Amino acid sequence: MKKALISGITGQDGSFLAELLIEKGYEVHGIIRRSSSFNTGRIEHLYADPHDADTKLFLHYGDITDGSRMSDLMRTLKPDEVYHLAAMSHVRVSFDEPVNSVMIDAVGTINMLEAIRNQHPTAKFYNAASSEMYGLVQEVPQTEKTPFYPRSPYACSKVYSYWQTRNYREAYNMHASNGILFNHDSSRRGATFVTRKITIAAARIALGLQGKLYLGNLDAKRDFGHAQDYVKAMVLMLQQPQSDDYVISTGETHSVREFLELVFGFYGLDVNKYVEIDPRYFRPSEVDILLGDSSKAREKLGWKPKYNFNSLALDMSKADYELARKESVTTKDFEDWKNG
């Protein structure tokens, strides 16, 4: 049985990846940070009694900024594959917390690479790179050969991690791959990210639970995919005889405004009536357009996405409508109880 270690297992990508690996028969280990509140909601359906013989998921406390702890886990677990997904992934927030972003997104990656090199060098390593590294794009579409021009502390940290992964591959002959993933979302996306803000707000407005939605730049264009498609590419990368770097994208670009209008259109809502622009959500330096060319991944990995722009928006909207509907029922029950 293959063994995988996932950092960031409680996030959107980590939870989908854990599901996929368990389906493939892996024993999956995840790194989680200690918190005073529960933060394992996305993987609770996978996490059973650790003493059960059928359990395939095991969680371990740790912080990727703690290099000694990463070394301990690598030496103890000796995973066949390591998927490094943990990050401070909110681009706008990285401007407010640049040092914290660097510690997590850059130093965290070097800690993982050093742990593998020193404790278990045969492990295959996947690093979650980002389309944000292209920033002020030098060409459209972006490929594996397009120069980087990062425009945020988050993106700068990801560029560092990308090059360190390549450096360890070339210097130490490690199986280390970068997945340059373009925007990918789902109903498990954090509620502070723009696509999820939109799908949550549209459902709540339609059910009378919310009055307005406040957003930033609606003209930014992104290559939107579904996280379930993209974690499949991660696994495929680590099955290759040689490690490499791959762009993972749909090959289409759409503006935030298009996503907004599509989702609000599902409910017959007027965007102009319910949406207002708030300058607080603008970045100090914007990334205007991202459009990926994933030809290499499609040819060498045999990867292709199942979801397109419309089906992604519909999938997210259905899930968030169900959440809002439950909230509406709960709210009504509470009001009925309060009013006797």
GROMACS .gro file of C-alpha atoms in nm:
model
  340
    1MET     CA    1   0.000   0.000   0.000
    2LYS     CA    2   0.136   0.340  -0.099
    3LYS     CA    3   0.166   0.604   0.171
    4ALA     CA    4   0.110   0.978   0.107
    5LEU     CA    5   0.171   1.278   0.330
    6ILE     CA    6  -0.033   1.593   0.265
    7SER     CA    7   0.037   1.935   0.413
    8GLY     CA    8  -0.270   2.157   0.399
    9ILE     CA    9  -0.501   1.855   0.413
   10THR     CA   10  -0.783   2.054   0.577
   11GLY     CA   11  -0.804   2.297   0.284
   12GLN     CA   12  -1.004   2.274  -0.037
   13ASP     CA   13  -0.736   2.096  -0.241
   14GLY     CA   14  -0.615   1.884   0.049
   15SER     CA   15  -0.958   1.740   0.117
   16PHE     CA   16  -1.024   1.651  -0.248
   17LEU     CA   17  -0.674   1.505  -0.278
   18ALA     CA   18  -0.720   1.293   0.035
   19GLU     CA   19  -1.048   1.156  -0.105
   20LEU     CA   20  -0.884   1.070  -0.437
   21LEU     CA   21  -0.582   0.899  -0.282
   22ILE     CA   22  -0.797   0.693  -0.043
   23GLU     CA   23  -1.010   0.584  -0.341
   24LYS     CA   24  -0.686   0.469  -0.506
   25GLY     CA   25  -0.595   0.260  -0.202
   26TYR     CA   26  -0.338   0.488  -0.040
   27GLU     CA   27  -0.275   0.524   0.331
   28VAL     CA   28  -0.303   0.901   0.375
   29HIS     CA   29  -0.138   1.110   0.645
   30GLY     CA   30  -0.217   1.477   0.689
   31ILE     CA   31  -0.047   1.760   0.875
   32ILE     CA   32  -0.283   1.987   1.072
   33ARG     CA   33  -0.214   2.292   1.288
   34ARG     CA   34  -0.329   2.301   1.649
   35SER     CA   35  -0.631   2.530   1.683
   36SER     CA   36  -0.874   2.618   1.960
   37SER     CA   37  -1.158   2.558   1.716
   38PHE     CA   38  -1.235   2.264   1.487
   39ASN     CA   39  -1.077   2.311   1.144
   40THR     CA   40  -1.127   1.965   0.997
   41GLY     CA   41  -1.476   2.011   0.855
   42ARG     CA   42  -1.374   1.932   0.497
   43ILE     CA   43  -1.229   1.592   0.590
   44GLU     CA   44  -1.453   1.475   0.874
   45HIS     CA   45  -1.631   1.231   0.643
   46LEU     CA   46  -1.293   1.061   0.584
   47TYR     CA   47  -1.167   1.056   0.939
   48ALA     CA   48  -1.275   0.750   1.139
   49ASP     CA   49  -1.147   0.583   1.456
   50PRO     CA   50  -0.766   0.568   1.422
   51HIS     CA   51  -0.773   0.226   1.590
   52ASP     CA   52  -1.008   0.087   1.325
   53ALA     CA   53  -0.823  -0.155   1.099
   54ASP     CA   54  -0.997  -0.007   0.794
   55THR     CA   55  -0.890   0.350   0.863
   56LYS     CA   56  -0.690   0.500   0.576
   57LEU     CA   57  -0.654   0.858   0.706
   58PHE     CA   58  -0.427   0.966   0.991
   59LEU     CA   59  -0.373   1.324   1.113
   60HIS     CA   60  -0.062   1.466   1.277
   61TYR     CA   61  -0.014   1.801   1.447
   62GLY     CA   62   0.256   2.016   1.296
   63ASP     CA   63   0.340   2.352   1.144
   64ILE     CA   64   0.537   2.373   0.821
   65THR     CA   65   0.735   2.669   0.957
   66ASP     CA   66   0.881   2.427   1.216
   67GLY     CA   67   1.157   2.248   1.028
   68SER     CA   68   1.241   2.007   1.311
   69ARG     CA   69   0.880   1.887   1.329
   70MET     CA   70   0.872   1.830   0.951
   71SER     CA   71   1.192   1.626   0.980
   72ASP     CA   72   1.042   1.419   1.262
   73LEU     CA   73   0.732   1.341   1.057
   74MET     CA   74   0.936   1.252   0.747
   75ARG     CA   75   1.164   1.021   0.943
   76THR     CA   76   0.875   0.852   1.125
   77LEU     CA   77   0.624   0.818   0.841
   78LYS     CA   78   0.857   0.763   0.542
   79PRO     CA   79   0.588   0.845   0.283
   80ASP     CA   80   0.615   0.738  -0.079
   81GLU     CA   81   0.465   1.069  -0.193
   82VAL     CA   82   0.454   1.415  -0.034
   83TYR     CA   83   0.198   1.670  -0.149
   84HIS     CA   84   0.288   2.015  -0.020
   85LEU     CA   85  -0.032   2.223  -0.036
   86ALA     CA   86  -0.018   2.422   0.290
   87ALA     CA   87   0.001   2.797   0.235
   88MET     CA   88  -0.123   3.139   0.332
   89SER     CA   89  -0.314   3.146   0.008
   90HIS     CA   90  -0.514   3.470   0.013
   91VAL     CA   91  -0.339   3.713  -0.223
   92ARG     CA   92  -0.502   4.030  -0.089
   93VAL     CA   93  -0.426   3.939   0.273
   94SER     CA   94  -0.060   3.875   0.184
   95PHE     CA   95  -0.019   4.251   0.135
   96ASP     CA   96  -0.130   4.302   0.496
   97GLU     CA   97   0.082   4.018   0.633
   98PRO     CA   98   0.386   3.992   0.404
   99VAL     CA   99   0.627   3.847   0.661
  100ASN     CA  100   0.381   3.580   0.771
  101SER     CA  101   0.315   3.496   0.406
  102VAL     CA  102   0.686   3.449   0.340
  103MET     CA  103   0.736   3.236   0.649
  104ILE     CA  104   0.454   3.000   0.552
  105ASP     CA  105   0.476   3.001   0.173
  106ALA     CA  106   0.854   3.021   0.124
  107VAL     CA  107   1.022   2.897   0.443
  108GLY     CA  108   0.758   2.626   0.481
  109THR     CA  109   0.853   2.484   0.141
  110ILE     CA  110   1.227   2.476   0.213
  111ASN     CA  111   1.150   2.301   0.542
  112MET     CA  112   0.963   2.028   0.357
  113LEU     CA  113   1.237   1.989   0.096
  114GLU     CA  114   1.509   1.970   0.362
  115ALA     CA  115   1.309   1.716   0.562
  116ILE     CA  116   1.284   1.492   0.256
  117ARG     CA  117   1.650   1.537   0.158
  118ASN     CA  118   1.780   1.459   0.506
  119GLN     CA  119   1.531   1.197   0.625
  120HIS     CA  120   1.371   1.022   0.327
  121PRO     CA  121   1.521   1.128  -0.009
  122THR     CA  122   1.333   0.865  -0.213
  123ALA     CA  123   0.996   1.032  -0.145
  124LYS     CA  124   0.835   1.197  -0.447
  125PHE     CA  125   0.751   1.563  -0.384
  126TYR     CA  126   0.474   1.780  -0.527
  127ASN     CA  127   0.488   2.156  -0.473
  128ALA     CA  128   0.177   2.369  -0.519
  129ALA     CA  129   0.298   2.656  -0.734
  130SER     CA  130   0.058   2.923  -0.859
  131SER     CA  131  -0.045   3.114  -1.170
  132GLU     CA  132  -0.006   3.428  -0.957
  133MET     CA  133   0.368   3.391  -1.020
  134TYR     CA  134   0.307   3.524  -1.373
  135GLY     CA  135   0.159   3.846  -1.231
  136LEU     CA  136   0.217   4.120  -1.486
  137VAL     CA  137   0.203   3.868  -1.764
  138GLN     CA  138   0.478   3.869  -2.025
  139GLU     CA  139   0.277   3.669  -2.276
  140VAL     CA  140  -0.073   3.530  -2.325
  141PRO     CA  141  -0.133   3.244  -2.276
  142GLN     CA  142   0.116   3.148  -2.007
  143THR     CA  143   0.319   2.826  -2.042
  144GLU     CA  144   0.592   2.654  -1.842
  145LYS     CA  145   0.844   2.875  -2.025
  146THR     CA  146   0.673   3.211  -1.959
  147PRO     CA  147   0.886   3.438  -1.735
  148PHE     CA  148   0.748   3.517  -1.390
  149TYR     CA  149   0.658   3.871  -1.280
  150PRO     CA  150   0.500   3.834  -0.933
  151ARG     CA  151   0.279   4.117  -0.806
  152SER     CA  152   0.214   4.028  -0.441
  153PRO     CA  153   0.400   3.894  -0.136
  154TYR     CA  154   0.212   3.568  -0.190
  155ALA     CA  155   0.328   3.541  -0.551
  156CYS     CA  156   0.689   3.631  -0.463
  157SER     CA  157   0.691   3.353  -0.203
  158LYS     CA  158   0.553   3.107  -0.455
  159VAL     CA  159   0.827   3.198  -0.704
  160TYR     CA  160   1.084   3.123  -0.434
  161SER     CA  161   0.921   2.786  -0.364
  162TYR     CA  162   0.905   2.704  -0.734
  163TRP     CA  163   1.276   2.765  -0.786
  164GLN     CA  164   1.377   2.583  -0.467
  165THR     CA  165   1.180   2.280  -0.584
  166ARG     CA  166   1.362   2.286  -0.916
  167ASN     CA  167   1.693   2.342  -0.739
  168TYR     CA  168   1.647   2.038  -0.514
  169ARG     CA  169   1.547   1.832  -0.816
  170GLU     CA  170   1.861   1.925  -1.005
  171ALA     CA  171   2.109   1.947  -0.715
  172TYR     CA  172   2.005   1.633  -0.525
  173ASN     CA  173   1.835   1.428  -0.797
  174MET     CA  174   1.507   1.437  -0.605
  175HIS     CA  175   1.174   1.354  -0.768
  176ALA     CA  176   1.030   1.704  -0.716
  177SER     CA  177   0.759   1.855  -0.937
  178ASN     CA  178   0.585   2.191  -0.951
  179GLY     CA  179   0.219   2.216  -1.042
  180ILE     CA  180   0.153   2.569  -1.170
  181LEU     CA  181  -0.217   2.564  -1.096
  182PHE     CA  182  -0.441   2.838  -1.228
  183ASN     CA  183  -0.750   2.948  -1.033
  184HIS     CA  184  -0.951   2.649  -0.915
  185ASP     CA  185  -1.259   2.660  -0.698
  186SER     CA  186  -1.540   2.450  -0.556
  187SER     CA  187  -1.802   2.456  -0.282
  188ARG     CA  188  -1.513   2.384  -0.042
  189ARG     CA  189  -1.337   2.708  -0.132
  190GLY     CA  190  -1.288   2.945   0.158
  191ALA     CA  191  -1.572   3.193   0.201
  192THR     CA  192  -1.336   3.494   0.172
  193PHE     CA  193  -1.234   3.410  -0.188
  194VAL     CA  194  -1.421   3.601  -0.456
  195THR     CA  195  -1.595   3.312  -0.636
  196ARG     CA  196  -1.726   3.166  -0.312
  197LYS     CA  197  -1.827   3.510  -0.183
  198ILE     CA  198  -2.038   3.543  -0.495
  199THR     CA  199  -2.207   3.201  -0.478
  200ILE     CA  200  -2.280   3.235  -0.107
  201ALA     CA  201  -2.415   3.589  -0.140
  202ALA     CA  202  -2.636   3.510  -0.442
  203ALA     CA  203  -2.808   3.227  -0.257
  204ARG     CA  204  -2.853   3.428   0.062
  205ILE     CA  205  -2.987   3.733  -0.128
  206ALA     CA  206  -3.231   3.511  -0.319
  207LEU     CA  207  -3.363   3.374   0.013
  208GLY     CA  208  -3.383   3.715   0.181
  209LEU     CA  209  -3.092   3.651   0.421
  210GLN     CA  210  -2.860   3.919   0.285
  211GLY     CA  211  -2.908   4.261   0.129
  212LYS     CA  212  -2.583   4.349  -0.048
  213LEU     CA  213  -2.258   4.201  -0.176
  214TYR     CA  214  -1.940   4.410  -0.167
  215LEU     CA  215  -1.662   4.328  -0.411
  216GLY     CA  216  -1.339   4.473  -0.550
  217ASN     CA  217  -1.208   4.460  -0.908
  218LEU     CA  218  -1.468   4.297  -1.132
  219ASP     CA  219  -1.258   4.328  -1.447
  220ALA     CA  220  -0.974   4.095  -1.345
  221LYS     CA  221  -0.967   3.796  -1.579
  222ARG     CA  222  -0.884   3.447  -1.459
  223ASP     CA  223  -0.863   3.091  -1.588
  224PHE     CA  224  -1.123   2.924  -1.364
  225GLY     CA  225  -1.122   2.546  -1.306
  226HIS     CA  226  -1.258   2.298  -1.054
  227ALA     CA  227  -1.041   2.173  -0.767
  228GLN     CA  228  -1.156   1.813  -0.818
  229ASP     CA  229  -1.004   1.819  -1.167
  230TYR     CA  230  -0.681   1.978  -1.051
  231VAL     CA  231  -0.596   1.735  -0.770
  232LYS     CA  232  -0.603   1.456  -1.030
  233ALA     CA  233  -0.318   1.634  -1.209
  234MET     CA  234  -0.115   1.645  -0.886
  235VAL     CA  235  -0.135   1.267  -0.849
  236LEU     CA  236  -0.049   1.210  -1.214
  237MET     CA  237   0.269   1.418  -1.178
  238LEU     CA  238   0.405   1.191  -0.907
  239GLN     CA  239   0.339   0.877  -1.111
  240GLN     CA  240   0.580   0.988  -1.384
  241PRO     CA  241   0.927   0.830  -1.405
  242GLN     CA  242   1.084   1.177  -1.418
  243SER     CA  243   0.973   1.485  -1.224
  244ASP     CA  244   0.890   1.805  -1.410
  245ASP     CA  245   0.686   2.126  -1.398
  246TYR     CA  246   0.335   2.155  -1.542
  247VAL     CA  247   0.078   2.427  -1.605
  248ILE     CA  248  -0.270   2.309  -1.502
  249SER     CA  249  -0.550   2.520  -1.651
  250THR     CA  250  -0.868   2.511  -1.859
  251GLY     CA  251  -0.738   2.732  -2.140
  252GLU     CA  252  -1.025   2.981  -2.104
  253THR     CA  253  -1.026   3.320  -1.934
  254HIS     CA  254  -1.328   3.493  -1.783
  255SER     CA  255  -1.367   3.808  -1.577
  256VAL     CA  256  -1.493   3.817  -1.221
  257ARG     CA  257  -1.785   4.017  -1.361
  258GLU     CA  258  -1.876   3.727  -1.592
  259PHE     CA  259  -1.877   3.484  -1.299
  260LEU     CA  260  -2.087   3.727  -1.095
  261GLU     CA  261  -2.345   3.777  -1.372
  262LEU     CA  262  -2.364   3.403  -1.444
  263VAL     CA  263  -2.430   3.311  -1.080
  264PHE     CA  264  -2.675   3.594  -1.015
  265GLY     CA  265  -2.848   3.498  -1.340
  266PHE     CA  266  -2.927   3.154  -1.197
  267TYR     CA  267  -3.157   3.332  -0.949
  268GLY     CA  268  -3.279   3.609  -1.178
  269LEU     CA  269  -3.103   3.868  -0.960
  270ASP     CA  270  -3.001   4.212  -1.089
  271VAL     CA  271  -2.627   4.262  -1.026
  272ASN     CA  272  -2.665   4.641  -1.032
  273LYS     CA  273  -2.923   4.627  -0.754
  274TYR     CA  274  -2.736   4.405  -0.511
  275VAL     CA  275  -2.363   4.450  -0.576
  276GLU     CA  276  -2.146   4.744  -0.473
  277ILE     CA  277  -1.775   4.808  -0.525
  278ASP     CA  278  -1.565   4.853  -0.210
  279PRO     CA  279  -1.212   4.994  -0.262
  280ARG     CA  280  -1.089   4.799   0.042
  281TYR     CA  281  -1.095   4.485  -0.171
  282PHE     CA  282  -0.861   4.622  -0.439
  283ARG     CA  283  -0.502   4.500  -0.440
  284PRO     CA  284  -0.215   4.754  -0.430
  285SER     CA  285  -0.089   4.596  -0.755
  286GLU     CA  286  -0.336   4.405  -0.968
  287VAL     CA  287  -0.297   4.101  -1.192
  288ASP     CA  288  -0.515   4.185  -1.492
  289ILE     CA  289  -0.530   3.858  -1.682
  290LEU     CA  290  -0.427   3.495  -1.636
  291LEU     CA  291  -0.474   3.235  -1.908
  292GLY     CA  292  -0.292   2.904  -1.897
  293ASP     CA  293  -0.177   2.673  -2.175
  294SER     CA  294  -0.189   2.321  -2.028
  295SER     CA  295  -0.087   2.141  -2.348
  296LYS     CA  296   0.214   1.980  -2.179
  297ALA     CA  297   0.002   1.830  -1.899
  298ARG     CA  298  -0.259   1.707  -2.144
  299GLU     CA  299   0.001   1.539  -2.366
  300LYS     CA  300   0.244   1.399  -2.107
  301LEU     CA  301   0.009   1.328  -1.816
  302GLY     CA  302  -0.303   1.247  -2.014
  303TRP     CA  303  -0.488   1.502  -1.800
  304LYS     CA  304  -0.795   1.698  -1.904
  305PRO     CA  305  -1.057   1.884  -1.699
  306LYS     CA  306  -1.412   1.759  -1.662
  307TYR     CA  307  -1.561   2.093  -1.553
  308ASN     CA  308  -1.588   2.412  -1.758
  309PHE     CA  309  -1.669   2.767  -1.648
  310ASN     CA  310  -2.047   2.719  -1.651
  311SER     CA  311  -2.051   2.380  -1.479
  312LEU     CA  312  -1.812   2.509  -1.210
  313ALA     CA  313  -2.042   2.803  -1.134
  314LEU     CA  314  -2.349   2.578  -1.131
  315ASP     CA  315  -2.186   2.318  -0.904
  316MET     CA  316  -2.084   2.585  -0.651
  317SER     CA  317  -2.421   2.758  -0.669
  318LYS     CA  318  -2.618   2.439  -0.603
  319ALA     CA  319  -2.411   2.359  -0.295
  320ASP     CA  320  -2.432   2.711  -0.153
  321TYR     CA  321  -2.805   2.732  -0.218
  322GLU     CA  322  -2.851   2.420  -0.004
  323LEU     CA  323  -2.645   2.578   0.276
  324ALA     CA  324  -2.844   2.901   0.255
  325ARG     CA  325  -3.175   2.711   0.249
  326LYS     CA  326  -3.081   2.530   0.570
  327GLU     CA  327  -2.980   2.862   0.723
  328SER     CA  328  -3.314   3.009   0.620
  329VAL     CA  329  -3.507   2.725   0.786
  330THR     CA  330  -3.298   2.754   1.103
  331THR     CA  331  -3.348   3.130   1.114
  332LYS     CA  332  -3.725   3.092   1.072
  333ASP     CA  333  -3.740   2.827   1.344
  334PHE     CA  334  -3.550   3.055   1.578
  335GLU     CA  335  -3.777   3.351   1.505
  336ASP     CA  336  -4.084   3.134   1.559
  337TRP     CA  337  -3.943   3.014   1.891
  338LYS     CA  338  -3.844   3.365   2.001
  339ASN     CA  339  -4.188   3.502   1.918
  340GLY     CA  340  -4.363   3.222   2.105
   0.00000   0.00000   0.00000
